[in-house]
Amino acid sequence: MNPTDPAQAPPARDRTSTPAIPLRLAPGDDAARIRPQLPQDFAAWYEAHREVIYRYVRFRVATREAAEDVTSEVFLKALRFLGRYDPSRAPARAWLLHIARNAVADHLRMLKRRRSLHVSIDRVPDLVTDTPSPEERIMREERIQKLLNCNRTLREPDQEILSLRYGAGLSNHEIAQTLGITDNAAAVRVHRALARLKAALDTTDEMQ
Amino acid sequence: MTQHLSGDDVPELTPELAALDAELRGLHIRERASFGPELGAELGHRLAEMDRPTFANRFGRRIAVGGGSVLLLALVFSPARASISDLISSFLYSDAASAMDEGPMPPAPGGELVRVAPEPLLPPVREAESELAVTPLREKARVDAGALTVYEPAEFTVPKVADPNELKTVLEEHYPAHLQAARVGGKVRVRMWVDASGSTSYVQVRTSSGVPDLDSAAREAATHIVFEPARWLGSPVGTWVEFDVGFDPATVNSEHFALRRGKPDKGVL
């Protein structure tokens, strides 16, 4: 992209009033056209890992909007601290997931102060696939609400491992790489966290 | 327990866990279609801003190295060192110094004038009036000076708890479950620094409840209490406070109690 070419210049916008994240395109904007160049490595990371980071975050926060905000924060921090990344210490995805874990913790801590951690039924429509009927959709949304709320009652390590497994969609080997543990240890942790989630779900069902 | 598990699937799952595993795998998490390009554009703009040559970018390093070298050389020579120390002190304490230089405060009949610094280090000597009472140290000096009358400027306001309801929740959440079950309560006097943003730090136990677990819980709970900060001449300032953290089994919220026993409360986290 040639920033001096008016035809390629990004549309002017009022930066003083634009929130830092996330960016919403105005009608008619072409995101591909206005996207300036990112460092080659970072651009590759962004394309390769953004969905994984987003799914990991979405599994842990209540709404799509919060997931977008936190994901944006993750990549902004990664861009800011790119110079500190040491490839010999961890793969790129593990580093990004580490940033994501801290970003999610900060977000949840902020929500905890506001006492708004509970996931409401109207906050999970983006997590429901096509269902045969509206009634089925409501039941599915209630089930997801219950799953996410019970997940948040677990200890932090259990939430983390379940988010990596079922949010980010990582295999046990990939989870082991991310956490710096053996494949066997990762599999055991997933198994135990799943059992605790099941216990929490059963307890919730008993109380209802 | 030793389990030899490997591979992508987690074998040895019971049928119920296998069903839950399948259900979670089927969770549909997809980002909004335009989110990726939007965030990419934002990152690109941020990068352009970071790379834009500014005065700091161009000359920042040179200024830092030059300034650091001058400071290092100056510190070697004692006359310069004294001057630098005075210069730094004048910046740090300019507000207090200017306040102090405004002249003596009006005396009470029969009393002596004493100037009080914004952040005194006097030890506390007065009992708190209630569990929620905040007793900054400078107030104690006023009470316990005896024949010496200490006047506090009217412009100083003490810290106060920002949200009493949130305080109650914080205390309930940190009340150890096993002590609740045994109906063991107590009061812990903690001393902590409340900074200009209202956050607490450097929490110490001043008076123990006699129950170590309660003391630990009080110290932990104190770090989560949010205050409206003290104000000196209208500006927020940090100050030391003492605070009584009370755990009373009779006033525990039953829902939070159930939550800490491992049973998620219905609809409340």
Coordinates of C-alpha atoms in Angstrom, one line a residue:
Chain A
M1 CA 0.0 0.0 0.0
N2 CA 1.3 3.4 -0.9
P3 CA 0.2 5.9 1.8
T4 CA 1.0 8.8 -0.5
D5 CA -1.4 7.7 -3.2
P6 CA -4.8 9.3 -2.5
A7 CA -6.5 6.5 -4.2
Q8 CA -5.1 4.1 -1.7
A9 CA -5.2 6.3 1.4
P10 CA -7.5 5.1 4.1
P11 CA -10.6 7.2 4.6
A12 CA -10.2 10.1 7.0
R13 CA -11.8 9.6 10.4
D14 CA -12.0 11.4 13.6
R15 CA -9.4 9.6 15.7
T16 CA -10.1 11.7 18.8
S17 CA -13.6 10.3 19.2
T18 CA -13.0 6.8 17.8
P19 CA -12.7 4.2 20.5
A20 CA -9.4 2.4 20.5
I21 CA -11.0 -1.0 19.9
P22 CA -12.9 -2.4 18.2
L23 CA -13.0 -0.7 14.8
R24 CA -16.3 -0.7 13.0
L25 CA -16.2 -0.2 9.2
A26 CA -18.3 2.6 7.9
P27 CA -20.7 1.6 5.1
G28 CA -18.8 1.4 1.8
D29 CA -15.4 0.9 3.4
D30 CA -13.3 -1.8 1.9
A31 CA -11.4 -3.4 4.7
A32 CA -8.9 -5.1 2.3
R33 CA -8.2 -1.8 0.6
I34 CA -7.7 0.3 3.7
R35 CA -5.6 -2.3 5.6
P36 CA -2.1 -1.0 6.0
Q37 CA 0.8 -3.3 6.0
L38 CA 1.6 -5.2 9.2
P39 CA 5.0 -6.7 9.8
Q40 CA 5.2 -9.9 7.9
D41 CA 5.5 -12.1 10.9
F42 CA 2.8 -10.5 12.8
A43 CA 0.4 -10.5 9.8
A44 CA 1.0 -14.2 9.5
W45 CA 0.4 -14.7 13.1
Y46 CA -2.8 -12.7 12.9
E47 CA -4.2 -14.7 10.1
A48 CA -3.1 -18.0 11.6
H49 CA -4.1 -17.5 15.2
R50 CA -6.9 -15.0 15.3
E51 CA -9.7 -17.5 15.2
V52 CA -8.1 -19.6 17.8
I53 CA -7.7 -16.7 20.2
Y54 CA -11.2 -15.5 19.5
R55 CA -12.7 -18.9 20.2
Y56 CA -10.6 -19.3 23.4
V57 CA -11.8 -15.8 24.6
R58 CA -15.4 -16.4 23.5
F59 CA -15.6 -19.5 25.6
R60 CA -14.7 -17.6 28.7
V61 CA -16.6 -14.3 28.3
A62 CA -20.3 -13.6 28.2
T63 CA -20.9 -11.9 24.9
R64 CA -19.6 -11.7 21.4
E65 CA -18.9 -8.0 21.9
A66 CA -16.8 -8.7 24.9
A67 CA -14.9 -11.4 23.0
E68 CA -14.1 -9.0 20.2
D69 CA -12.9 -6.4 22.7
V70 CA -10.7 -8.8 24.5
T71 CA -9.4 -10.3 21.3
S72 CA -8.5 -6.9 20.0
E73 CA -6.7 -6.1 23.2
V74 CA -4.7 -9.3 22.8
F75 CA -3.4 -8.5 19.4
L76 CA -2.8 -4.8 20.2
K77 CA -0.7 -5.9 23.2
A78 CA 1.1 -8.5 21.0
L79 CA 1.9 -5.8 18.5
R80 CA 3.1 -3.4 21.2
F81 CA 5.4 -6.0 22.7
L82 CA 6.4 -7.8 19.6
G83 CA 10.0 -6.9 20.3
R84 CA 10.0 -8.9 23.5
Y85 CA 8.8 -12.2 21.9
D86 CA 11.5 -14.9 22.0
P87 CA 10.7 -17.7 19.6
S88 CA 13.0 -20.0 21.5
R89 CA 10.9 -19.8 24.6
A90 CA 7.5 -20.5 23.2
P91 CA 5.6 -20.9 19.9
A92 CA 3.7 -17.9 18.7
R93 CA 0.3 -19.3 19.5
A94 CA 1.4 -20.2 23.0
W95 CA 2.6 -16.6 23.5
L96 CA -0.6 -15.2 22.1
L97 CA -2.7 -17.5 24.3
H98 CA -0.7 -16.4 27.3
I99 CA -1.5 -12.8 26.5
A100 CA -5.1 -13.8 26.0
R101 CA -5.3 -15.6 29.3
N102 CA -4.2 -12.4 31.1
A103 CA -6.5 -10.3 29.1
V104 CA -9.5 -12.5 30.0
A105 CA -8.5 -12.4 33.6
D106 CA -8.4 -8.6 33.6
H107 CA -11.8 -8.5 31.9
L108 CA -13.4 -10.9 34.3
R109 CA -11.8 -9.1 37.2
M110 CA -13.4 -5.9 36.0
L111 CA -16.8 -7.6 35.6
K112 CA -16.5 -9.1 39.1
R113 CA -16.2 -5.6 40.5
R114 CA -19.4 -4.7 38.7
R115 CA -21.0 -8.1 39.8
S116 CA -21.9 -8.9 36.2
L117 CA -20.3 -12.2 35.6
H118 CA -23.5 -14.2 35.1
V119 CA -24.2 -15.2 31.5
S120 CA -27.8 -14.4 30.5
I121 CA -29.7 -16.3 28.0
D122 CA -29.9 -13.4 25.6
R123 CA -26.1 -13.2 25.4
V124 CA -25.3 -16.5 23.6
P125 CA -27.3 -16.3 20.3
D126 CA -24.0 -16.3 18.4
L127 CA -23.1 -19.7 19.9
V128 CA -26.2 -21.5 18.6
T129 CA -26.2 -23.2 15.2
D130 CA -29.2 -23.6 13.1
T131 CA -32.0 -25.4 14.9
P132 CA -35.1 -27.0 13.5
S133 CA -37.5 -24.7 15.5
P134 CA -37.5 -21.7 17.8
E135 CA -38.3 -23.9 20.8
E136 CA -35.3 -26.0 20.0
R137 CA -33.2 -22.8 19.7
I138 CA -34.3 -21.6 23.1
M139 CA -33.5 -24.9 24.7
R140 CA -30.1 -24.9 23.1
E141 CA -29.4 -21.4 24.3
E142 CA -30.4 -22.3 27.8
R143 CA -28.1 -25.3 27.7
I144 CA -25.2 -23.2 26.5
Q145 CA -25.9 -20.6 29.2
K146 CA -25.8 -23.3 31.8
L147 CA -22.6 -24.8 30.5
L148 CA -20.8 -21.4 30.4
N149 CA -22.1 -20.4 33.9
C150 CA -21.0 -23.7 35.4
N151 CA -17.6 -23.4 33.7
R152 CA -17.1 -20.2 35.5
T153 CA -17.7 -21.8 38.9
L154 CA -14.7 -24.1 38.3
R155 CA -11.2 -23.3 39.4
E156 CA -9.1 -21.1 37.2
P157 CA -6.9 -24.0 35.9
D158 CA -10.0 -26.0 35.0
Q159 CA -11.6 -23.1 33.1
E160 CA -8.3 -22.5 31.3
I161 CA -7.9 -26.1 30.2
L162 CA -11.6 -26.4 29.1
S163 CA -11.3 -23.2 27.2
L164 CA -8.2 -24.4 25.4
R165 CA -9.8 -27.7 24.6
Y166 CA -13.4 -26.7 23.6
G167 CA -13.0 -23.0 23.0
A168 CA -9.8 -22.8 21.1
G169 CA -10.3 -26.3 19.8
L170 CA -6.7 -27.5 20.6
S171 CA -5.7 -31.1 20.7
N172 CA -4.2 -32.5 23.8
H173 CA -0.7 -32.2 22.2
E174 CA -1.3 -28.6 21.4
I175 CA -2.6 -27.9 24.9
A176 CA 0.5 -29.5 26.2
Q177 CA 2.7 -27.3 24.1
T178 CA 0.8 -24.2 25.2
L179 CA 1.0 -25.0 28.9
G180 CA 4.5 -26.5 28.8
I181 CA 3.4 -29.9 30.1
T182 CA 3.5 -33.4 28.7
D183 CA 0.8 -34.8 26.5
N184 CA -0.2 -37.2 29.2
A185 CA -0.6 -34.5 31.8
A186 CA -2.7 -32.4 29.4
A187 CA -5.0 -35.4 28.7
V188 CA -5.4 -36.0 32.5
R189 CA -6.2 -32.4 33.2
V190 CA -8.8 -32.3 30.5
H191 CA -10.3 -35.4 31.8
R192 CA -10.5 -34.1 35.4
A193 CA -11.8 -30.7 34.4
L194 CA -14.5 -32.3 32.3
A195 CA -15.5 -34.4 35.3
R196 CA -15.7 -31.4 37.5
L197 CA -17.8 -29.5 35.0
K198 CA -20.1 -32.5 34.8
A199 CA -20.4 -32.4 38.6
A200 CA -21.1 -28.7 38.6
L201 CA -23.8 -29.3 36.0
D202 CA -25.4 -32.1 38.0
T203 CA -25.4 -29.9 41.1
T204 CA -27.1 -27.1 39.2
D205 CA -29.7 -29.5 37.9
E206 CA -30.4 -30.7 41.4
M207 CA -30.9 -27.2 42.7
Q208 CA -33.4 -26.4 40.0
Chain B
M1 CA -3.6 -41.5 40.2
T2 CA -1.7 -42.4 37.1
Q3 CA -3.4 -42.4 33.8
H4 CA -1.7 -43.2 30.6
L5 CA -3.7 -41.1 28.2
S6 CA -2.5 -39.8 24.9
G7 CA -3.7 -38.9 21.5
D8 CA -6.3 -36.5 20.4
D9 CA -9.2 -38.1 22.1
V10 CA -9.4 -38.6 25.9
P11 CA -10.1 -42.3 26.3
E12 CA -11.6 -44.0 29.4
L13 CA -14.4 -41.5 29.5
T14 CA -17.6 -42.6 31.1
P15 CA -20.6 -42.5 28.8
E16 CA -21.8 -39.3 30.6
L17 CA -18.4 -37.6 30.2
A18 CA -18.2 -38.7 26.6
A19 CA -21.6 -37.2 25.9
L20 CA -20.5 -33.9 27.5
D21 CA -17.3 -34.0 25.6
A22 CA -19.2 -34.4 22.3
E23 CA -21.6 -31.6 23.3
L24 CA -18.8 -29.2 24.0
R25 CA -17.0 -30.1 20.8
G26 CA -20.2 -29.2 19.0
L27 CA -20.3 -25.8 20.4
H28 CA -20.5 -23.4 17.6
I29 CA -18.0 -20.5 18.1
R30 CA -17.5 -18.3 15.0
E31 CA -16.5 -14.7 14.9
R32 CA -18.4 -12.1 13.1
A33 CA -17.5 -12.1 9.4
S34 CA -16.1 -8.6 9.3
F35 CA -14.3 -8.7 12.6
G36 CA -11.0 -10.1 11.2
P37 CA -10.6 -7.4 8.5
E38 CA -11.7 -4.6 10.9
L39 CA -9.2 -5.6 13.6
G40 CA -6.5 -6.0 10.9
A41 CA -7.1 -2.5 9.8
E42 CA -7.0 -1.2 13.3
L43 CA -3.7 -3.0 13.9
G44 CA -2.3 -1.5 10.8
H45 CA -3.2 2.0 11.8
R46 CA -1.7 1.4 15.2
L47 CA 1.5 0.2 13.6
A48 CA 1.6 3.3 11.3
E49 CA 1.2 5.5 14.4
M50 CA 4.0 3.6 16.2
D51 CA 6.3 4.0 13.2
R52 CA 5.5 7.7 12.6
P53 CA 8.7 9.7 13.3
T54 CA 8.1 11.9 16.3
F55 CA 10.4 14.0 18.3
A56 CA 10.5 11.3 20.9
N57 CA 11.2 8.6 18.3
R58 CA 14.1 10.5 16.8
F59 CA 15.7 12.1 19.7
G60 CA 14.4 10.2 22.7
R61 CA 17.3 7.9 23.0
R62 CA 19.9 10.6 22.6
I63 CA 18.1 12.8 25.2
A64 CA 17.9 9.9 27.6
V65 CA 21.5 8.9 27.2
G66 CA 22.7 12.5 27.4
G67 CA 20.5 13.3 30.4
G68 CA 21.5 10.2 32.2
S69 CA 25.2 10.9 31.7
V70 CA 24.9 14.4 33.0
L71 CA 23.0 13.2 36.0
L72 CA 25.6 10.5 36.7
L73 CA 28.4 13.0 36.5
A74 CA 26.6 15.5 38.7
L75 CA 26.0 12.9 41.4
V76 CA 29.7 12.2 41.6
F77 CA 30.3 15.7 42.7
S78 CA 28.8 16.4 46.2
P79 CA 27.9 20.1 45.6
A80 CA 26.0 19.1 42.6
R81 CA 24.5 16.2 44.4
A82 CA 23.1 18.5 47.1
S83 CA 21.6 20.8 44.5
I84 CA 20.0 18.0 42.6
S85 CA 18.5 16.6 45.8
D86 CA 17.1 20.0 46.7
L87 CA 15.7 20.3 43.2
I88 CA 14.0 16.9 43.3
S89 CA 12.6 17.7 46.8
S90 CA 11.2 21.0 45.6
F91 CA 9.2 19.2 42.8
L92 CA 8.0 16.3 45.0
Y93 CA 6.9 18.4 48.0
S94 CA 5.9 21.6 46.2
D95 CA 2.2 21.3 47.1
A96 CA 2.8 20.5 50.7
A97 CA 5.5 23.1 50.9
S98 CA 3.3 25.8 49.4
A99 CA 0.4 24.8 51.7
M100 CA 2.7 24.9 54.7
D101 CA 4.0 28.3 53.7
E102 CA 0.6 29.8 53.6
G103 CA 1.0 30.9 57.1
P104 CA 0.1 29.7 60.6
M105 CA -3.3 28.3 61.1
P106 CA -5.6 30.1 63.5
P107 CA -5.1 28.8 67.1
A108 CA -7.8 27.6 69.4
P109 CA -8.0 29.4 72.8
G110 CA -5.1 28.1 74.9
G111 CA -3.7 25.8 72.3
E112 CA -0.4 25.6 70.4
L113 CA 0.0 25.7 66.7
V114 CA 1.3 22.5 65.1
R115 CA 1.4 22.0 61.4
V116 CA 0.3 18.6 60.1
A117 CA 2.0 17.2 57.0
P118 CA -0.3 15.6 54.3
E119 CA 1.0 12.1 55.1
P120 CA 1.9 11.7 58.7
L121 CA 3.5 8.6 60.1
L122 CA 1.9 8.8 63.6
P123 CA 0.9 5.5 65.1
P124 CA -2.8 4.9 65.7
V125 CA -4.0 5.0 69.3
R126 CA -7.8 5.3 69.0
E127 CA -10.3 2.4 68.7
A128 CA -12.4 2.5 65.6
E129 CA -16.0 3.5 66.3
S130 CA -17.5 0.8 64.1
E131 CA -16.6 -1.9 61.7
L132 CA -16.8 0.4 58.8
A133 CA -15.1 3.3 60.4
V134 CA -12.0 4.6 58.7
T135 CA -9.6 6.2 61.0
P136 CA -6.7 7.9 59.3
L137 CA -3.7 8.4 61.5
R138 CA -3.8 12.2 61.4
E139 CA -7.2 12.2 63.1
K140 CA -5.8 10.1 65.9
A141 CA -3.1 12.6 66.5
R142 CA -5.8 15.3 67.0
V143 CA -7.5 13.2 69.6
D144 CA -4.5 12.0 71.5
A145 CA -2.2 14.9 71.5
G146 CA -3.1 15.8 75.1
A147 CA -2.2 19.3 76.0
L148 CA -0.9 19.9 72.4
T149 CA -3.7 20.9 70.1
V150 CA -3.2 19.8 66.5
Y151 CA -5.2 21.4 63.9
E152 CA -6.2 19.7 60.7
P153 CA -6.8 21.7 57.6
A154 CA -10.4 21.6 56.7
E155 CA -9.4 20.8 53.1
F156 CA -8.4 17.2 54.1
T157 CA -11.1 14.5 53.7
V158 CA -10.6 11.0 54.9
P159 CA -11.0 7.9 52.7
K160 CA -14.4 6.2 52.8
V161 CA -15.7 2.9 51.4
A162 CA -16.9 3.5 47.9
D163 CA -19.8 1.0 48.1
P164 CA -20.9 -0.5 51.4
N165 CA -22.9 -3.2 49.7
E166 CA -19.8 -4.3 47.7
L167 CA -17.9 -4.3 51.0
K168 CA -20.4 -6.6 52.5
T169 CA -20.1 -8.9 49.5
V170 CA -16.3 -8.9 49.7
L171 CA -16.3 -9.8 53.3
E172 CA -18.8 -12.6 52.8
E173 CA -16.8 -14.0 49.9
H174 CA -13.6 -14.1 51.9
Y175 CA -15.1 -15.6 55.1
P176 CA -13.5 -19.0 55.3
A177 CA -16.1 -21.7 54.8
H178 CA -14.9 -24.0 57.6
L179 CA -15.0 -21.1 60.1
Q180 CA -18.5 -20.2 59.0
A181 CA -19.6 -23.8 59.4
A182 CA -18.1 -23.8 62.9
R183 CA -19.8 -20.4 63.7
V184 CA -16.4 -18.8 64.4
G185 CA -16.2 -15.1 63.8
G186 CA -14.1 -12.2 64.9
K187 CA -12.7 -8.8 64.1
V188 CA -9.3 -8.1 62.6
R189 CA -7.8 -4.6 62.6
V190 CA -5.9 -4.1 59.4
R191 CA -3.6 -1.2 58.4
M192 CA -3.2 -0.4 54.8
W193 CA -2.3 2.2 52.3
V194 CA -5.2 3.7 50.3
D195 CA -3.7 5.4 47.3
A196 CA -5.1 8.3 45.3
S197 CA -7.2 6.0 43.1
G198 CA -8.8 4.3 46.1
S199 CA -7.0 1.0 45.8
T200 CA -5.5 -0.6 48.8
S201 CA -2.0 -2.1 49.2
Y202 CA 0.6 -2.9 51.9
V203 CA -2.1 -4.5 54.1
Q204 CA -0.9 -5.5 57.5
V205 CA -2.7 -7.0 60.5
R206 CA -2.5 -4.6 63.4
T207 CA -4.8 -6.5 65.8
S208 CA -5.3 -10.1 65.4
S209 CA -8.7 -11.8 65.9
G210 CA -6.9 -14.7 67.5
V211 CA -7.8 -17.0 64.6
P212 CA -5.0 -17.1 62.0
D213 CA -7.3 -18.1 59.2
L214 CA -9.5 -15.1 59.9
D215 CA -6.5 -12.8 59.9
S216 CA -5.4 -14.2 56.5
A217 CA -8.9 -13.8 55.2
A218 CA -9.1 -10.2 56.4
R219 CA -5.8 -9.4 54.8
E220 CA -6.9 -10.8 51.5
A221 CA -10.4 -9.2 51.7
A222 CA -8.8 -5.8 52.4
T223 CA -7.0 -5.9 49.1
H224 CA -10.4 -6.0 47.3
I225 CA -12.0 -3.1 49.1
V226 CA -12.4 0.0 47.0
F227 CA -12.3 3.4 48.7
E228 CA -13.0 6.9 47.6
P229 CA -9.5 8.3 48.3
A230 CA -8.5 10.9 50.8
R231 CA -8.5 14.4 49.4
W232 CA -6.0 17.1 50.3
L233 CA -6.9 20.6 49.0
G234 CA -9.4 18.9 46.7
S235 CA -6.9 16.5 45.1
P236 CA -6.9 12.8 45.8
V237 CA -3.9 11.7 47.9
G238 CA -2.7 8.5 49.4
T239 CA -2.9 7.9 53.1
W240 CA -2.6 5.1 55.7
V241 CA -5.8 3.9 57.2
E242 CA -6.8 1.4 59.8
F243 CA -9.9 -0.6 59.2
D244 CA -11.8 -3.2 61.2
V245 CA -12.7 -6.3 59.2
G246 CA -15.4 -8.2 61.0
F247 CA -16.6 -11.7 60.2
D248 CA -19.9 -12.5 61.8
P249 CA -21.4 -15.9 61.1
A250 CA -24.9 -14.6 62.0
T251 CA -24.9 -12.2 59.1
V252 CA -23.6 -14.4 56.3
N253 CA -25.6 -14.5 53.1
S254 CA -26.8 -18.0 52.7
E255 CA -26.5 -18.0 48.9
H256 CA -22.8 -17.0 49.0
F257 CA -22.3 -19.6 51.6
A258 CA -23.8 -22.3 49.4
L259 CA -21.6 -21.1 46.5
R260 CA -18.4 -21.6 48.5
R261 CA -19.4 -25.1 49.4
G262 CA -19.1 -26.1 45.8
K263 CA -22.7 -25.7 44.8
P264 CA -23.2 -23.0 42.2
D265 CA -25.8 -20.6 43.2
K266 CA -28.7 -20.5 40.9
G267 CA -28.2 -17.5 38.6
V268 CA -25.6 -15.8 40.7
L269 CA -21.9 -15.9 40.4

